[in-house]
PDB file as gemmi writes it, atoms N, CA and C in Angstrom:
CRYST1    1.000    1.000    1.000  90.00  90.00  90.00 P 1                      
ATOM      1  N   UNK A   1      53.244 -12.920 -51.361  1.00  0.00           N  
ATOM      2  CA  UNK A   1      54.548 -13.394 -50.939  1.00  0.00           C  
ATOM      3  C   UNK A   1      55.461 -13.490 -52.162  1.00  0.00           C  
ATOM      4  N   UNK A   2      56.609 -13.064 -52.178  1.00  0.00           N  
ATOM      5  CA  UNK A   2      57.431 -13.086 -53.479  1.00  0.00           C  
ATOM      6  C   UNK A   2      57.945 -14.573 -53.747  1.00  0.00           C  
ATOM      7  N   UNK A   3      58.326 -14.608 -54.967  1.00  0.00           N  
ATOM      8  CA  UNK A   3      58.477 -16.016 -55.148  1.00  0.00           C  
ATOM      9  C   UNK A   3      60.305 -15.789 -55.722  1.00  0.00           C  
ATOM     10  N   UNK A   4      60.804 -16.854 -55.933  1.00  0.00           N  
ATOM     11  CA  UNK A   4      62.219 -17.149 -56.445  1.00  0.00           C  
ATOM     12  C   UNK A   4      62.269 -17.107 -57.268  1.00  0.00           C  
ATOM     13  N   UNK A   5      62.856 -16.304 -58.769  1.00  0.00           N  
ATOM     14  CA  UNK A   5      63.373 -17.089 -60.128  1.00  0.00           C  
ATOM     15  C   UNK A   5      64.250 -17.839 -60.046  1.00  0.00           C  
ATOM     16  N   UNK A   6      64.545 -19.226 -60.668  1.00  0.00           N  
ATOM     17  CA  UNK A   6      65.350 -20.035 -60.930  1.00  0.00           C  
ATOM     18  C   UNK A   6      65.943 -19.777 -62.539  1.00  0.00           C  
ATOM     19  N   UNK A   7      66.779 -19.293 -62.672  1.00  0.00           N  
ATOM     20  CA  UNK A   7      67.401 -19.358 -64.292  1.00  0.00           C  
ATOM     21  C   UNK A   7      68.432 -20.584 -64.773  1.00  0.00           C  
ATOM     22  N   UNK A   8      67.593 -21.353 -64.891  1.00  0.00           N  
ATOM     23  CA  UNK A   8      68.427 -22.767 -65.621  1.00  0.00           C  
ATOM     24  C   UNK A   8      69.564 -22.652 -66.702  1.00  0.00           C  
ATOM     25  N   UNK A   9      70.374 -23.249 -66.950  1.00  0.00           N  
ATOM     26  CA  UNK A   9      71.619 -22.606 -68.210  1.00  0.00           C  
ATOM     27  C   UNK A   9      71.022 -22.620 -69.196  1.00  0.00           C  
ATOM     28  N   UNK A  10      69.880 -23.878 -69.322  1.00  0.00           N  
ATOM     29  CA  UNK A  10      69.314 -24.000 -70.809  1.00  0.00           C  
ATOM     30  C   UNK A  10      68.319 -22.413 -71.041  1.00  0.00           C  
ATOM     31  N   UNK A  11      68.060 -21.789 -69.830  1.00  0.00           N  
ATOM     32  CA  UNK A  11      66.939 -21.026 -70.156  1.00  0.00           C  
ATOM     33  C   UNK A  11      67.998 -19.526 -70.542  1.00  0.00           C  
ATOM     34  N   UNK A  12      68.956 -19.534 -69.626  1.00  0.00           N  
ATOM     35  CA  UNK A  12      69.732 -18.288 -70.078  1.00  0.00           C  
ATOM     36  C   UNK A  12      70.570 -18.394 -71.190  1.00  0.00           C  
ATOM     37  N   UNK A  13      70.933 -19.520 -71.431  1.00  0.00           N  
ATOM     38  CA  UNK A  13      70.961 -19.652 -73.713  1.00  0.00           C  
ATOM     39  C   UNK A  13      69.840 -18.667 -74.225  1.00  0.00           C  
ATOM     40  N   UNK A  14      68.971 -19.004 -73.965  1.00  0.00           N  
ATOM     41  CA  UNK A  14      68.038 -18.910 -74.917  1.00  0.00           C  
ATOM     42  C   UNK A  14      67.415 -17.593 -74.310  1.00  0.00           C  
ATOM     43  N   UNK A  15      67.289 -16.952 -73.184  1.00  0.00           N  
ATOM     44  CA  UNK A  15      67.220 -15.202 -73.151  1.00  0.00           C  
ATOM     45  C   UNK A  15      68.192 -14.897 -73.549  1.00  0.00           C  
ATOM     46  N   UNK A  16      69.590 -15.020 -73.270  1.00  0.00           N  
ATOM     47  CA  UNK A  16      70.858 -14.499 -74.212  1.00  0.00           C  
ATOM     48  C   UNK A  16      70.303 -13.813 -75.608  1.00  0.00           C  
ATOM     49  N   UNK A  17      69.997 -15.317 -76.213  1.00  0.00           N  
ATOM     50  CA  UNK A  17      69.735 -15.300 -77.914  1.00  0.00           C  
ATOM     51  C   UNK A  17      68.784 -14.358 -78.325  1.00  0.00           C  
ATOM     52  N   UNK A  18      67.680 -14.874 -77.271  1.00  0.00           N  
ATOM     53  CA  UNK A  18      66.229 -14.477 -78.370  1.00  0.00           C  
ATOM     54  C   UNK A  18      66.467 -12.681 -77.873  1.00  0.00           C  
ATOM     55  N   UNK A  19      67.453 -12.034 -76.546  1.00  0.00           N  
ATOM     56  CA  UNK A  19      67.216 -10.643 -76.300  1.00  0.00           C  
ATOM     57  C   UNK A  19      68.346 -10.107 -77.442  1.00  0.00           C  
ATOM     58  N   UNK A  20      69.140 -10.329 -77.749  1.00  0.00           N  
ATOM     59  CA  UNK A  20      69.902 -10.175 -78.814  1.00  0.00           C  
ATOM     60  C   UNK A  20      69.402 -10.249 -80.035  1.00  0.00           C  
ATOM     61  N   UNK A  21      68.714 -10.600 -80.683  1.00  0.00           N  
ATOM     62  CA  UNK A  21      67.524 -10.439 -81.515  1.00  0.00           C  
ATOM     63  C   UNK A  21      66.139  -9.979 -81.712  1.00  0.00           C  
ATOM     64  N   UNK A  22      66.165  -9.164 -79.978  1.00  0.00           N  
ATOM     65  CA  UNK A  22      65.233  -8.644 -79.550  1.00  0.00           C  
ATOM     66  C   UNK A  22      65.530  -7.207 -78.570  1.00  0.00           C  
ATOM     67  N   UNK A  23      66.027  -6.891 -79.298  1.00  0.00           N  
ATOM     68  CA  UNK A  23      66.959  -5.667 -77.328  1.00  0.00           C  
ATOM     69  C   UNK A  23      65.843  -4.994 -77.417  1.00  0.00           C  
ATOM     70  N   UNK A  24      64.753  -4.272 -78.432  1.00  0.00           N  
ATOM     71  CA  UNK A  24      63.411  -3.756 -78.322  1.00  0.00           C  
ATOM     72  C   UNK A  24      62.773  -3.758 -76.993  1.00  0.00           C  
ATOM     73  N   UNK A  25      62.778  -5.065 -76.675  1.00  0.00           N  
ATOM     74  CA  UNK A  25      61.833  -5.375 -75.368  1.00  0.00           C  
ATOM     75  C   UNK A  25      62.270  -5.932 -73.984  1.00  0.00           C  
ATOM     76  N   UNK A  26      64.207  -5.293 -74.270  1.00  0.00           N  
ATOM     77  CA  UNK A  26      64.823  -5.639 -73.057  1.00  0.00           C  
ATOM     78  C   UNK A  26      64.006  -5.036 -72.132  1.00  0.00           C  
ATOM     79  N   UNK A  27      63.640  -3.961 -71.998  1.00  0.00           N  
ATOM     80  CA  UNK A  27      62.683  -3.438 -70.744  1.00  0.00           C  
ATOM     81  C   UNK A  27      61.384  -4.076 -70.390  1.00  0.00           C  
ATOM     82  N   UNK A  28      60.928  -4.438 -71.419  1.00  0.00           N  
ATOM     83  CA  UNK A  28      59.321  -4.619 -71.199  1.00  0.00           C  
ATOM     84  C   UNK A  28      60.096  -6.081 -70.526  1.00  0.00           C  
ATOM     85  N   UNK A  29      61.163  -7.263 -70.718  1.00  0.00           N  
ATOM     86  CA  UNK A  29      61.337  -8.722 -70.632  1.00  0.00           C  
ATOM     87  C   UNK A  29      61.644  -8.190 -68.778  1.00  0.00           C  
ATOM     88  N   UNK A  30      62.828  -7.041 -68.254  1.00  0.00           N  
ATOM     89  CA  UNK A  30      62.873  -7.139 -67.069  1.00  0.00           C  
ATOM     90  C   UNK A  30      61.734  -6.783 -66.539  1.00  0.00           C  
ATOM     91  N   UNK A  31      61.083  -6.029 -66.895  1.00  0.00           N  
ATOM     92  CA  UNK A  31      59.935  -5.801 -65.716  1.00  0.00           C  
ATOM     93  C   UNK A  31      58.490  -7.124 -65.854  1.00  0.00           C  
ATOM     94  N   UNK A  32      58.691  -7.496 -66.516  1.00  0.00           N  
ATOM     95  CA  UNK A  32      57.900  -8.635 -66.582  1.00  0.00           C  
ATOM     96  C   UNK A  32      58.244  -9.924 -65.207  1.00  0.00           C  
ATOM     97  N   UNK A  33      60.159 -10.179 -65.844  1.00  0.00           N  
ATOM     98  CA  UNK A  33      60.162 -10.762 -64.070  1.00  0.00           C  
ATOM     99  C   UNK A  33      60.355 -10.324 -63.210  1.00  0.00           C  
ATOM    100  N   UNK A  34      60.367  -8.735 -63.062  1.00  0.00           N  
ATOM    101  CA  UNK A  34      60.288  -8.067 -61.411  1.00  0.00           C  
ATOM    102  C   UNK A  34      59.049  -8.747 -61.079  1.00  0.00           C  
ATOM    103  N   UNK A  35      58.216  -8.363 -61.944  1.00  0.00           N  
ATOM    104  CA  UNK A  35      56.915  -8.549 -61.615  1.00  0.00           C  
ATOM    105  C   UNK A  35      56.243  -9.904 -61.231  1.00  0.00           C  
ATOM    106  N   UNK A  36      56.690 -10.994 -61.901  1.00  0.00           N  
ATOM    107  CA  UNK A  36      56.829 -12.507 -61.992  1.00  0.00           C  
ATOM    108  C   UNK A  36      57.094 -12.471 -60.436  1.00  0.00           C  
ATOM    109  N   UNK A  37      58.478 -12.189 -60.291  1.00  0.00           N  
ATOM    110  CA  UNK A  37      58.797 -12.198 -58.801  1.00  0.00           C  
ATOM    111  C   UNK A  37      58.271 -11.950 -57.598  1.00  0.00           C  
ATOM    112  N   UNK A  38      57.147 -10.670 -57.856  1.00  0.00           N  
ATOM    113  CA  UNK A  38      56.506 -10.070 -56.392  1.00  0.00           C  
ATOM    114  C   UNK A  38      55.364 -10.462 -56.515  1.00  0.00           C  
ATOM    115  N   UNK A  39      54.446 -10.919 -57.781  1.00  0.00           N  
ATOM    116  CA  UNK A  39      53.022 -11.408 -57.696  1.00  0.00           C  
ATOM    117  C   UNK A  39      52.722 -12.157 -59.131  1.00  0.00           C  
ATOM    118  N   UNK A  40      53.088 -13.394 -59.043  1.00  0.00           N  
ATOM    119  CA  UNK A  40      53.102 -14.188 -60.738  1.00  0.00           C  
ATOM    120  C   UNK A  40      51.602 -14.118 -61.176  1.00  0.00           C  
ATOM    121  N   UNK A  41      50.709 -14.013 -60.085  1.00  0.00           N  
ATOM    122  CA  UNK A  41      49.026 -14.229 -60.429  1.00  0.00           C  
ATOM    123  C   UNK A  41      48.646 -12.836 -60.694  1.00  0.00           C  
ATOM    124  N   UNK A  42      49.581 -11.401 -61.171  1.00  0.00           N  
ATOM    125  CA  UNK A  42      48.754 -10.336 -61.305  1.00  0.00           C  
ATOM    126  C   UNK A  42      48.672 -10.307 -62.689  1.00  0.00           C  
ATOM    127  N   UNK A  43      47.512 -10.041 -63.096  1.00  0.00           N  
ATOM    128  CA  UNK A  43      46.515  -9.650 -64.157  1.00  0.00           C  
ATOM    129  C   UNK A  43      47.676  -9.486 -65.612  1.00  0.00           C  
ATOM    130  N   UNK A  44      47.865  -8.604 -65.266  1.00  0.00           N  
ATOM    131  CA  UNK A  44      48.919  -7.968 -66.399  1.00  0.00           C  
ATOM    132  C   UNK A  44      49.891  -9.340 -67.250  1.00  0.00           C  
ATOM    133  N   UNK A  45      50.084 -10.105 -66.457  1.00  0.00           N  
ATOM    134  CA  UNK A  45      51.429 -11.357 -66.797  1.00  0.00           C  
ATOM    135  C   UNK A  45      50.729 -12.122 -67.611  1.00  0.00           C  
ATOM    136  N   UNK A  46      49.184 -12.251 -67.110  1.00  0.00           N  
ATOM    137  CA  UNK A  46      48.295 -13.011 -68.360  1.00  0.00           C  
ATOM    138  C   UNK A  46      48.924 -14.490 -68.244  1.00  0.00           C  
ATOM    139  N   UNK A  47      49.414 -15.031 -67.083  1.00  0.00           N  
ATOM    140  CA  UNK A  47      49.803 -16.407 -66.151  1.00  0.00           C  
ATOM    141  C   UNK A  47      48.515 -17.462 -66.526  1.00  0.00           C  
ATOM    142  N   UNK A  48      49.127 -18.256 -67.369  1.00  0.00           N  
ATOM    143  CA  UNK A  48      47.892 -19.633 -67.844  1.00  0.00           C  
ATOM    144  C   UNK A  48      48.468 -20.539 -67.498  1.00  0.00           C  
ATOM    145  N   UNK A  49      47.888 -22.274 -67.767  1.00  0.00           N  
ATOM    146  CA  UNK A  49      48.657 -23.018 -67.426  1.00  0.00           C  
ATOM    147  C   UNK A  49      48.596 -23.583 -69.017  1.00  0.00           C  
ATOM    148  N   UNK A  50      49.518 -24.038 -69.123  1.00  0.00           N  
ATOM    149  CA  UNK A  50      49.617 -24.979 -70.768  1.00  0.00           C  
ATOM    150  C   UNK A  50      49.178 -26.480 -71.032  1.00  0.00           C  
ATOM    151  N   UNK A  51      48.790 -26.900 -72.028  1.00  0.00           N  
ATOM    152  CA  UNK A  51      48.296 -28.097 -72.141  1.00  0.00           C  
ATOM    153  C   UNK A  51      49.064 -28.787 -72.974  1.00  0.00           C  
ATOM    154  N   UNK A  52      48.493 -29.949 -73.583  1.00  0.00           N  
ATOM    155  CA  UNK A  52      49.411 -30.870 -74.268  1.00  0.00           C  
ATOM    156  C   UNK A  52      50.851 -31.349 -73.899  1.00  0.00           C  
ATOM    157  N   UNK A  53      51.644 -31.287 -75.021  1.00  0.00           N  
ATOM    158  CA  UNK A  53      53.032 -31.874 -74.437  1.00  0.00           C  
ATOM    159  C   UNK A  53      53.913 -30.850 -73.379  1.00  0.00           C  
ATOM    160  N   UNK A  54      53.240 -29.901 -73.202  1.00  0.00           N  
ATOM    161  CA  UNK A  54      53.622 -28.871 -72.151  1.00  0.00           C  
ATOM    162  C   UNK A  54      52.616 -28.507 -70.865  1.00  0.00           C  
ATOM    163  N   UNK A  55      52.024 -29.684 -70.913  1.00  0.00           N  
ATOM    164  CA  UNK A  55      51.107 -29.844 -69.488  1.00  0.00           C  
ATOM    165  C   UNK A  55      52.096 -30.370 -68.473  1.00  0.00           C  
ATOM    166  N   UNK A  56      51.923 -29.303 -67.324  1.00  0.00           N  
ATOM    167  CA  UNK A  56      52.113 -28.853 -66.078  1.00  0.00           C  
ATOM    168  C   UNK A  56      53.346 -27.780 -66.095  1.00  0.00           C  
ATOM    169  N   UNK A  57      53.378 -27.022 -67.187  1.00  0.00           N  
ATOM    170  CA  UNK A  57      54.176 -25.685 -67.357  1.00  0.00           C  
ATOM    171  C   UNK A  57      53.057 -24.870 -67.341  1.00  0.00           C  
ATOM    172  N   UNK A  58      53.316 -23.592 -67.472  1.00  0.00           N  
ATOM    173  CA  UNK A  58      52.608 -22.419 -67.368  1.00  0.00           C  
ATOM    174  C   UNK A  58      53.469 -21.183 -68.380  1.00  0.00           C  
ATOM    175  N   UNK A  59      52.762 -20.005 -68.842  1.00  0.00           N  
ATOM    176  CA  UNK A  59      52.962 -19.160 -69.666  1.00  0.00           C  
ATOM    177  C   UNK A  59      52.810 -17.794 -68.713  1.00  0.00           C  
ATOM    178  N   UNK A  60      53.788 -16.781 -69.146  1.00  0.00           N  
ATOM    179  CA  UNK A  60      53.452 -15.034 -68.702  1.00  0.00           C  
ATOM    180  C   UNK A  60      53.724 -14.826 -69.998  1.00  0.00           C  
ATOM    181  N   UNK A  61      53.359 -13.838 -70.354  1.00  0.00           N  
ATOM    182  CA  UNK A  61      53.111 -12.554 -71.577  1.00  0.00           C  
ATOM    183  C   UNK A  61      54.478 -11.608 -71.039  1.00  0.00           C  
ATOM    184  N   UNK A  62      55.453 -11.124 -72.204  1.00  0.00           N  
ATOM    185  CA  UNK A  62      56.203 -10.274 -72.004  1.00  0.00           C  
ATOM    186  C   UNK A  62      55.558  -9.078 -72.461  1.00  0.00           C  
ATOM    187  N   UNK A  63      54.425  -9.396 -73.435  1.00  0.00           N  
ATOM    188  CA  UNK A  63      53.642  -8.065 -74.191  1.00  0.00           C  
ATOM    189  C   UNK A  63      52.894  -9.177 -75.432  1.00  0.00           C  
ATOM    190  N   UNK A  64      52.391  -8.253 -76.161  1.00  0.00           N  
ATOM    191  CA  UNK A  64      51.737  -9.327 -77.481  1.00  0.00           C  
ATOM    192  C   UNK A  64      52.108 -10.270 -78.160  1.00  0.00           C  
ATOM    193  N   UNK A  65      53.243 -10.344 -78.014  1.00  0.00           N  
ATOM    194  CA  UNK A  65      53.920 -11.123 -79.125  1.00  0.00           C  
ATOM    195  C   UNK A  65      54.969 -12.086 -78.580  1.00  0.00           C  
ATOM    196  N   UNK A  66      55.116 -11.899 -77.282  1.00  0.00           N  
ATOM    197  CA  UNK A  66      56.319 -12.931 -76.601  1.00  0.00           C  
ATOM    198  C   UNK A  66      55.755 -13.325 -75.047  1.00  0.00           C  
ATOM    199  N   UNK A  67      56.364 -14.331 -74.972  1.00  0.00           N  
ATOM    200  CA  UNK A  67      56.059 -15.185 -73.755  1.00  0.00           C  
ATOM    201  C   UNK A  67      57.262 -15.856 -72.985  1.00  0.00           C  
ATOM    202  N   UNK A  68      57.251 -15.957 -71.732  1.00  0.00           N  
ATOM    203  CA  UNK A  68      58.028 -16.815 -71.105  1.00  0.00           C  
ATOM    204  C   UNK A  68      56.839 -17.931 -70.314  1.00  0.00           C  
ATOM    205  N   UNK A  69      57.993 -19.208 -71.363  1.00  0.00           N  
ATOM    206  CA  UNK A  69      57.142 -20.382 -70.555  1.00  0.00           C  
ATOM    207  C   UNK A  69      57.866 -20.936 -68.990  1.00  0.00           C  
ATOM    208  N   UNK A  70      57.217 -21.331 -68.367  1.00  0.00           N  
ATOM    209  CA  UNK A  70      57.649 -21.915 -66.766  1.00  0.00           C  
ATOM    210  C   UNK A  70      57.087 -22.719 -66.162  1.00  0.00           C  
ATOM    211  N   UNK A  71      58.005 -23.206 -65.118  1.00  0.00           N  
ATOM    212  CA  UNK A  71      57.654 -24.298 -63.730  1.00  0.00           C  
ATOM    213  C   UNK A  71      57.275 -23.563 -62.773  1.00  0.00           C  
ATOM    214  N   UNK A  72      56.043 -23.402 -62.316  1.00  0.00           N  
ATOM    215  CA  UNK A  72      55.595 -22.552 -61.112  1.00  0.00           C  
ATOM    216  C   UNK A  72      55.241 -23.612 -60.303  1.00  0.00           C  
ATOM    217  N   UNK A  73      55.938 -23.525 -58.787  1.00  0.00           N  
ATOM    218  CA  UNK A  73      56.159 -24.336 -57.925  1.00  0.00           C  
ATOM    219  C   UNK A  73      55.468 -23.385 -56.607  1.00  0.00           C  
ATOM    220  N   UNK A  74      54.555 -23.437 -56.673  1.00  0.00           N  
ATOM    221  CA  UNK A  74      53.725 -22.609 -55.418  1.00  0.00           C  
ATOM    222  C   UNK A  74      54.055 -22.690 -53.995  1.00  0.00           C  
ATOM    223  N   UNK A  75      54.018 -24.374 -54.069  1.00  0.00           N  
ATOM    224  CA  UNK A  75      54.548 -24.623 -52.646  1.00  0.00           C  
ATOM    225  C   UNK A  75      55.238 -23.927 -52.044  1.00  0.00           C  
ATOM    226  N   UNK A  76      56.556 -24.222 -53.026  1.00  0.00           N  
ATOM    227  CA  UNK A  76      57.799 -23.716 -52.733  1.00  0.00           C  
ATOM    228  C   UNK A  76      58.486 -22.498 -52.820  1.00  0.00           C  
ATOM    229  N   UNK A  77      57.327 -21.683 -53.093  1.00  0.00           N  
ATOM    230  CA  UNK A  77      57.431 -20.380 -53.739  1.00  0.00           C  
ATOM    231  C   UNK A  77      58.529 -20.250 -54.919  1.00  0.00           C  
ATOM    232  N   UNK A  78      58.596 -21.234 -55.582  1.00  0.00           N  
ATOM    233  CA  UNK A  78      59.786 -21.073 -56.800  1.00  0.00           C  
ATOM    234  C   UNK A  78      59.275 -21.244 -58.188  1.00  0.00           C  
ATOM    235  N   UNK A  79      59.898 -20.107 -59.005  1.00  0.00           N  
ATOM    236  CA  UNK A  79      59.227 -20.327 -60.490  1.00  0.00           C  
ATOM    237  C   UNK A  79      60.835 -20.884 -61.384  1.00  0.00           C  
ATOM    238  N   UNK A  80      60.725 -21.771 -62.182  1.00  0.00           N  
ATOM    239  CA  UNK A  80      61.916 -22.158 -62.786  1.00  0.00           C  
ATOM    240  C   UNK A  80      61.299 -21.767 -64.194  1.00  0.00           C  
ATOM    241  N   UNK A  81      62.352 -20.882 -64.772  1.00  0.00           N  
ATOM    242  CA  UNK A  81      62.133 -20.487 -65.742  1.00  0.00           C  
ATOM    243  C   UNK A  81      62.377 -21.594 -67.227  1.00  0.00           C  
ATOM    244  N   UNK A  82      61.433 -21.794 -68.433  1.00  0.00           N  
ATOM    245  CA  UNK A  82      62.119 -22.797 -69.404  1.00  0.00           C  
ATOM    246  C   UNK A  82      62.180 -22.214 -70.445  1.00  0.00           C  
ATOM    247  N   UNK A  83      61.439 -21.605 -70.974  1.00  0.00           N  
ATOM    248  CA  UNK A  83      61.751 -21.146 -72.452  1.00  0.00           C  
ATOM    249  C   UNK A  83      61.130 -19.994 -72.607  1.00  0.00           C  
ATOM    250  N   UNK A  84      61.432 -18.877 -73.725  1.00  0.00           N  
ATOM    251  CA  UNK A  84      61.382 -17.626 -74.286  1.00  0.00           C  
ATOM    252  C   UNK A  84      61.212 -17.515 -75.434  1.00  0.00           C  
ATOM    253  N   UNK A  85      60.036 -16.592 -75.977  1.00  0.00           N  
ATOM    254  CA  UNK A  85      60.375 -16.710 -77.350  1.00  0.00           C  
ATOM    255  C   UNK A  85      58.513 -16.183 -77.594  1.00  0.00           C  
ATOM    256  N   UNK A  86      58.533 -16.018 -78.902  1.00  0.00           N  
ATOM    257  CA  UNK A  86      57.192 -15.921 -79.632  1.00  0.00           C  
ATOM    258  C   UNK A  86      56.184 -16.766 -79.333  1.00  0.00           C  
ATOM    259  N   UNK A  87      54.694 -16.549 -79.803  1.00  0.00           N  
ATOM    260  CA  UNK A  87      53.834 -18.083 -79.607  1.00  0.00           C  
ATOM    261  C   UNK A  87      54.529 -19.117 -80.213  1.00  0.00           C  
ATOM    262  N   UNK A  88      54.837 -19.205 -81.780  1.00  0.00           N  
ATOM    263  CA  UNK A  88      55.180 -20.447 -82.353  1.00  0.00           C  
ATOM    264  C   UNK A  88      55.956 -20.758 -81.733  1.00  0.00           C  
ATOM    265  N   UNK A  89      57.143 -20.283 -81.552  1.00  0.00           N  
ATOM    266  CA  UNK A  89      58.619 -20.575 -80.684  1.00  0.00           C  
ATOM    267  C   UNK A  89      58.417 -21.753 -79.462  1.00  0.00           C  
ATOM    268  N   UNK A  90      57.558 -21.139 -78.486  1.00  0.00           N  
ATOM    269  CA  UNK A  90      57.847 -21.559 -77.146  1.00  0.00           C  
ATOM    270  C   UNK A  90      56.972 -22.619 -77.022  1.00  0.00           C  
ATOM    271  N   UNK A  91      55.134 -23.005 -77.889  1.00  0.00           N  
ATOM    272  CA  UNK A  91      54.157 -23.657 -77.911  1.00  0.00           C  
ATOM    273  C   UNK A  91      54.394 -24.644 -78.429  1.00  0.00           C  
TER     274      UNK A  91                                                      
END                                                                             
């Protein structure tokens, strides 16, 4: 079942920024949330849940080196997107 992106203002600051310092992986970043969108649990997204001061967020992989962190709301079929960026960046 497809789910919703939610793009918060704080979160589209910060894709703004970090793709502007990144246009490399403008492609690999959209198809990551097509994909987010039609099946967040497929293999490829590498979908964890996070611990510590970021317990009850969750992580997808844009590729090796970047991540989008999120609110995955199952129920509701809605993912709210929060932050972008490298491991150090977003962890």
């Amino acid at each position: 079942m497809p789910c919703t992106l939610i793009y918060p203002e704080s979160y589209i600051r910060r894709a703004r920024k970090f793709l502007r310092k990144h246009p490399e992986i403008h492609n690999q970043y959209r198809k990551t949330l097509e994909l987010l969108e039609l099946d967040p649990y497929h293999p490829s997204l590498r979908l964890h849940s996070l611990e510590g001061r970021l317990r009850g967020l969750s992580s997808v992989s844009i590729n090796r080196s970047y991540r989008i962190v999120l609110e995955l709301e199952i129920r509701n079929e809605k993912i709210i997107l929060v932050n972008i960026g490298d491991h150090g960046q977003v962890y």
